[in-house]
Coordinates of C-alpha atoms and ligand atoms in Angstrom, one line a residue:
M1 CA -15.4 -21.6 -19.2
N2 CA -12.2 -19.6 -19.8
R3 CA -9.2 -19.5 -17.4
H4 CA -10.4 -16.2 -15.9
G5 CA -13.9 -17.6 -15.2
H6 CA -12.3 -20.5 -13.3
D7 CA -10.0 -18.2 -11.4
L8 CA -12.9 -15.9 -10.5
D9 CA -15.0 -18.8 -9.3
R10 CA -12.1 -20.3 -7.2
A11 CA -11.3 -16.9 -5.7
A12 CA -14.9 -16.1 -4.9
A13 CA -15.5 -19.6 -3.3
T14 CA -12.4 -19.2 -1.1
L15 CA -13.3 -15.7 0.0
A16 CA -16.9 -16.7 0.7
S17 CA -15.7 -19.4 3.2
A18 CA -12.9 -17.4 4.7
A19 CA -13.1 -16.3 8.4
H20 CA -10.1 -13.9 8.1
L21 CA -9.1 -12.3 4.8
V22 CA -6.0 -10.2 4.4
V23 CA -6.0 -7.7 1.5
F24 CA -2.4 -6.8 0.7
T25 CA -2.2 -3.8 -1.7
G26 CA 0.3 -1.7 -3.6
S27 CA 0.2 1.4 -5.8
G28 CA -1.7 -0.5 -8.6
V29 CA -4.8 -0.4 -6.5
S30 CA -4.8 3.5 -6.7
K31 CA -3.9 3.7 -10.4
E32 CA -7.5 4.0 -11.5
S33 CA -7.9 6.9 -9.0
G34 CA -5.3 8.7 -11.1
L35 CA -2.2 8.1 -9.0
A36 CA 1.0 6.8 -10.5
T37 CA 2.6 3.5 -9.6
F38 CA 6.4 3.3 -9.2
R39 CA 7.9 0.7 -11.5
D40 CA 5.5 0.7 -14.5
V41 CA 6.7 2.5 -17.7
D42 CA 4.6 5.5 -16.7
G43 CA 5.5 5.1 -13.0
A44 CA 7.2 7.6 -10.7
W45 CA 10.6 5.9 -10.9
A46 CA 10.6 6.5 -14.7
Q47 CA 11.0 10.2 -13.9
Y48 CA 12.5 10.3 -10.4
D49 CA 15.4 8.4 -9.0
P50 CA 14.2 6.6 -5.9
M51 CA 17.6 7.2 -4.2
D52 CA 17.1 11.0 -4.7
Y53 CA 13.4 11.1 -3.6
A54 CA 12.8 8.0 -1.3
S55 CA 16.0 7.7 0.8
P56 CA 17.3 9.5 3.9
Q57 CA 20.5 10.3 1.9
G58 CA 18.4 11.9 -0.9
F59 CA 16.6 14.0 1.7
R60 CA 19.9 15.1 3.3
R61 CA 21.2 16.1 -0.1
N62 CA 18.2 18.0 -1.2
P63 CA 15.5 18.4 1.5
Q64 CA 13.7 21.2 -0.2
G65 CA 13.4 19.2 -3.5
V66 CA 12.1 16.1 -1.7
W67 CA 9.7 18.2 0.4
E68 CA 8.3 19.7 -2.8
W69 CA 7.9 16.3 -4.5
Y70 CA 5.9 15.1 -1.5
A71 CA 3.8 18.4 -1.4
Q72 CA 2.9 17.8 -5.1
R73 CA 1.9 14.2 -4.5
R74 CA 0.0 15.1 -1.3
Q75 CA -2.0 17.6 -3.3
Q76 CA -2.8 14.9 -6.0
M77 CA -3.7 12.4 -3.3
L78 CA -6.2 14.9 -1.7
E79 CA -7.7 15.7 -5.1
V80 CA -8.4 12.1 -6.2
E81 CA -11.2 9.8 -4.9
P82 CA -11.2 6.1 -3.9
N83 CA -11.9 4.0 -7.0
P84 CA -14.2 0.9 -7.4
A85 CA -11.3 -1.4 -6.2
H86 CA -11.0 0.5 -2.9
L87 CA -14.8 0.5 -2.5
A88 CA -15.1 -3.2 -3.2
I89 CA -12.3 -4.0 -0.7
A90 CA -14.2 -2.0 1.9
A91 CA -17.5 -3.7 1.1
L92 CA -15.9 -7.2 1.7
E93 CA -16.2 -6.3 5.4
N94 CA -20.0 -6.9 5.0
L95 CA -19.4 -10.5 3.8
I96 CA -16.4 -11.7 5.7
A97 CA -16.0 -11.8 9.5
E98 CA -12.5 -10.3 9.7
V99 CA -10.8 -8.3 7.0
T100 CA -7.4 -6.8 7.5
V101 CA -6.0 -4.4 4.8
I102 CA -2.2 -4.3 4.7
T103 CA -1.1 -1.5 2.4
Q104 CA 2.2 -0.2 1.1
N105 CA 0.4 2.9 0.0
I106 CA 0.7 6.2 1.8
D107 CA -2.4 7.8 0.2
G108 CA -5.1 7.1 2.8
L109 CA -7.5 5.9 0.1
H110 CA -8.5 2.7 1.8
Q111 CA -9.6 4.5 4.9
R112 CA -11.5 7.1 2.8
A113 CA -13.2 4.2 1.0
G114 CA -14.4 2.8 4.4
S115 CA -12.0 0.0 5.3
S116 CA -11.9 -0.1 9.0
R117 CA -8.7 -2.0 9.8
V118 CA -5.8 -0.7 7.7
L119 CA -2.1 -1.4 8.4
E120 CA 0.1 1.1 6.6
L121 CA 3.5 -0.5 6.2
H122 CA 5.2 2.5 4.5
G123 CA 3.5 5.3 6.6
N124 CA 1.2 8.0 5.6
I125 CA 1.9 11.2 3.6
H126 CA -0.5 13.2 5.6
R127 CA 1.5 12.8 8.8
Y128 CA 4.9 14.5 9.6
K129 CA 7.8 13.7 11.9
C130 CA 11.1 15.2 12.9
S131 CA 14.0 14.1 10.7
R132 CA 16.2 14.0 13.8
H133 CA 13.5 12.2 15.9
C134 CA 14.4 14.7 18.7
R135 CA 11.8 13.4 21.1
G136 CA 12.2 9.7 20.3
E137 CA 11.4 7.7 17.1
P138 CA 9.0 8.8 15.8
T139 CA 8.5 12.4 16.9
Y140 CA 5.2 13.3 15.3
L141 CA 4.7 16.9 14.4
P142 CA 1.7 19.2 14.1
T143 CA 0.4 19.1 10.5
P144 CA 1.4 22.1 8.5
D145 CA -0.7 23.3 5.6
P146 CA -0.8 20.2 3.3
F147 CA 0.0 22.3 0.3
E148 CA 3.0 24.0 2.0
E149 CA 5.8 24.0 -0.6
T150 CA 8.5 25.4 1.7
L151 CA 10.5 22.9 3.8
Q152 CA 9.3 23.3 7.5
P153 CA 11.4 23.1 10.7
C154 CA 10.6 20.8 13.6
P155 CA 9.0 23.1 16.1
Y156 CA 10.8 21.4 19.0
C157 CA 14.4 21.3 17.7
G158 CA 14.6 23.2 14.4
A159 CA 15.7 20.2 12.3
H160 CA 13.9 19.5 9.1
A161 CA 10.3 18.2 9.3
R162 CA 9.6 15.3 6.9
P163 CA 6.7 13.2 5.8
D164 CA 6.1 10.1 8.0
V165 CA 6.8 7.6 5.2
V166 CA 9.3 4.8 5.0
W167 CA 12.3 5.4 2.6
F168 CA 14.8 2.8 1.4
G169 CA 17.1 1.6 4.1
E170 CA 14.7 2.6 6.8
S171 CA 12.8 0.2 9.1
L172 CA 9.1 -0.3 8.8
P173 CA 7.2 0.8 11.9
P174 CA 7.8 -2.2 14.2
D175 CA 4.3 -2.4 15.6
V176 CA 2.7 -2.2 12.2
W177 CA 5.1 -4.8 10.8
E178 CA 4.4 -7.2 13.6
A179 CA 0.7 -6.9 13.2
A180 CA 1.0 -7.4 9.5
A181 CA 3.2 -10.4 9.7
F182 CA 0.8 -11.9 12.3
A183 CA -2.2 -11.3 10.1
A184 CA -0.4 -12.9 7.1
M185 CA 0.4 -16.0 9.2
T186 CA -3.1 -16.4 10.6
C187 CA -5.4 -15.5 7.7
D188 CA -7.3 -18.1 5.6
A189 CA -6.9 -16.2 2.4
M190 CA -4.9 -13.3 1.0
L191 CA -5.9 -11.0 -1.9
V192 CA -2.8 -9.4 -3.3
V193 CA -3.8 -6.3 -5.3
G194 CA -1.6 -4.1 -7.5
T195 CA 1.9 -4.7 -6.2
S196 CA 5.0 -5.8 -8.1
G197 CA 6.3 -7.6 -5.0
A198 CA 9.7 -5.9 -5.6
V199 CA 10.1 -4.3 -2.2
E200 CA 11.1 -6.2 0.9
P201 CA 10.1 -6.9 3.6
A202 CA 6.5 -6.2 2.5
A203 CA 6.9 -8.6 -0.5
S204 CA 7.5 -11.5 2.0
L205 CA 3.9 -11.3 3.4
P206 CA 2.2 -13.4 0.7
R207 CA 4.9 -16.0 1.2
Y208 CA 4.3 -16.0 4.9
A209 CA 0.6 -16.5 4.2
R210 CA 1.2 -19.3 1.8
Q211 CA 3.6 -21.1 4.1
H212 CA 0.8 -21.0 6.7
R213 CA -1.7 -22.5 4.1
A214 CA -3.6 -19.4 3.1
F215 CA -5.1 -19.4 -0.4
I216 CA -3.5 -16.5 -2.4
V217 CA -5.5 -14.6 -5.0
E218 CA -3.5 -12.1 -7.2
V219 CA -5.2 -9.1 -8.9
N220 CA -2.8 -7.5 -11.3
P221 CA -2.6 -6.9 -15.1
E222 CA 0.9 -8.4 -15.1
T223 CA 2.6 -11.5 -13.6
T224 CA 4.8 -10.9 -10.6
P225 CA 6.9 -13.1 -8.4
I226 CA 3.8 -13.6 -6.3
T227 CA 2.0 -15.3 -9.2
Q228 CA 4.0 -18.5 -8.5
I229 CA 2.3 -19.0 -5.2
A230 CA -1.2 -17.7 -6.2
G231 CA -4.0 -20.2 -6.4
A232 CA -6.0 -17.8 -8.6
A233 CA -4.9 -14.9 -10.8
L234 CA -7.3 -12.2 -12.0
R235 CA -5.3 -10.5 -14.8
G236 CA -6.4 -6.9 -15.4
P237 CA -7.2 -3.7 -13.6
A238 CA -8.2 -3.9 -10.0
G239 CA -11.1 -1.4 -10.6
E240 CA -12.7 -4.0 -12.9
W241 CA -11.8 -7.2 -11.1
M242 CA -12.5 -6.2 -7.5
P243 CA -16.2 -5.3 -8.1
A244 CA -16.7 -8.5 -10.1
L245 CA -15.1 -10.5 -7.2
L246 CA -17.3 -8.8 -4.6
E247 CA -20.4 -9.5 -6.6
A248 CA -19.4 -13.2 -7.0
V249 CA -18.8 -13.5 -3.2
R250 CA -22.2 -11.8 -2.6
D251 CA -23.9 -14.3 -4.9
I252 CA -22.5 -17.2 -3.0
H253 CA -23.7 -15.7 0.3
D254 CA -27.1 -15.1 -1.1
A255 CA -27.4 -18.6 -2.5
Q256 CA -26.4 -20.0 1.0
A257 CA -28.9 -17.7 2.9
Ligands
LIG301 C1 -2.2 -2.6 -11.4 C2 -2.9 -1.6 -12.1 C3 -4.2 -1.7 -11.9 C4 -0.9 -1.3 -12.5 N1 -4.8 -2.6 -11.1 N2 -2.7 -3.5 -10.6 C5 15.8 -8.1 0.8 C6 16.3 -8.4 -0.5 C7 16.6 -7.3 -1.3 C8 16.6 -6.0 -0.9 C9 16.1 -5.8 0.4 C10 15.8 -6.8 1.2 N3 15.3 -6.3 2.4 C11 15.4 -5.0 2.4 C12 15.9 -4.6 1.2 C13 16.1 -3.2 0.8 C14 14.9 -2.5 0.3 C15 14.3 -3.2 -0.9 O1 13.4 -3.9 -0.9 N4 14.9 -3.0 -2.1 C16 14.5 -3.7 -3.3 C17 13.8 -2.6 -4.2 C18 15.7 -4.2 -4.0 N5 13.9 -2.3 1.3 C19 14.0 -1.4 2.3 O2 14.9 -0.6 2.3 C20 12.9 -1.3 3.3 N6 13.4 -1.3 4.6 C21 14.0 -2.3 5.2 O3 14.1 -3.4 4.7 O4 14.4 -2.0 6.5 C22 15.3 -2.9 7.1 C23 16.7 -2.4 6.7 C24 17.1 -1.3 7.4 C25 18.4 -0.9 7.1 C26 19.2 -1.5 6.1 C27 18.6 -2.6 5.4 C28 17.4 -3.1 5.7 C29 12.0 -0.1 3.1 C30 11.3 0.0 1.8 C31 10.6 1.3 1.6 C32 9.9 1.5 0.3 N7 9.5 2.8 0.2 C33 8.7 3.2 -1.0 C34 8.4 4.7 -0.9 C35 7.3 5.0 0.2 C36 7.0 6.4 0.3 C37 6.4 7.0 -1.0 O5 5.4 6.5 -1.5 O6 6.9 8.0 -1.5 O7 7.4 2.4 -1.0 S1 9.4 2.7 -2.6 C38 7.9 2.2 -3.3 O8 7.9 0.8 -3.6 C39 6.8 2.5 -2.3 C40 5.9 1.3 -2.5 O9 5.1 1.1 -1.4 C41 6.8 0.2 -2.8 C42 6.2 -0.9 -3.5 O10 5.8 -0.6 -4.8 P1 4.4 -1.1 -5.4 O11 3.3 -0.5 -4.7 O12 4.5 -2.6 -5.5 O13 4.5 -0.4 -6.9 P2 5.1 -0.9 -8.2 O14 5.2 0.2 -9.2 O15 6.4 -1.6 -8.0 O16 4.1 -2.0 -8.8 C43 2.8 -1.6 -9.2 C44 2.0 -2.8 -9.6 O17 0.7 -2.5 -9.9 C45 2.6 -3.5 -10.8 O18 2.7 -4.9 -10.6 C46 1.5 -3.3 -11.9 O19 1.4 -4.3 -12.9 C47 0.3 -3.1 -11.1 N8 -0.8 -2.3 -11.7 N9 -1.9 -0.8 -12.8 C48 -4.0 -3.4 -10.5 N10 -5.0 -0.8 -12.6

């Protein structure tokens, strides 16, 4: 049997006996839906400087430009569909008692695929908040037309509205971060799908899980810093590996029934 076969068997056996699985995802899980990643050669940061488009300073310098970038991405995110990886992750809930999805993505595709417990570390592009958090942090705003290309004012104070996403230098939503860190420290297994592990503090979650003796499975075409602590690595696109892994877990369950 080749290395992949062994890793698939080990990953499936671990998931089949897990009581609590955490699935930690990044932009690679949405790649096969047609959405760009960030740091790959064809990723967003090859074209756009993150400090211009994903920082509070960038938004202050050019609020209309940042608003337009998010409006275009929002439109793409609404046009695409969850792919076989999102669907397989959601279907794991039928086989494992507790599944927590922790995502860095803002696209809402896990929820659309049917995952019921999703912690969004970096927010959600479909929500808006006041950039001056005039009624407390966060001050959520009524949702404008999702395709609105013109920067909108906060209806309460007139400051710029902005997407409710986490930019560089900003803190993650504390309640979401606490729930994610707790899940990582108490799960039996963590599946890490489609993230480079380059952005903190999110990238620390697999380490927390490993320190608390969880088995780590990585699904990614490339090696990452997370590979070092992974007990199994499925090298290739998530849209191919996740359905195969789901099937292998289902076979173990059927054999035990
Ligand atoms: C496939 C595939 C397929 C391809 N199938 N896989 C400690 C050390 C150093 C720095 C810091 C630190 N702590 C904090 C920092 C600073 C900073 C940071 O991490 N910087 C590093 C980049 C150096 N972090 C922050 O600023 C964070 N805030 C914070 O720490 O607050 C506390 C604080 C406050 C004040 C001062 C200082 C600290 C906030 C980070 C916010 C990140 N925001 C973004 C944008 C979100 C909104 C939006 O989407 O527009 O989040 S940046 C971007 O990166 C986005 C992503 O969620 C995030 C992670 O990227 P991801 O998803 O991993 O994508 P890629 O492209 O990197 O990887 C894709 C992977 O998929 C690759 O591995 C491919 O191989 C794989 N792939 N096809 C499966 N088909």
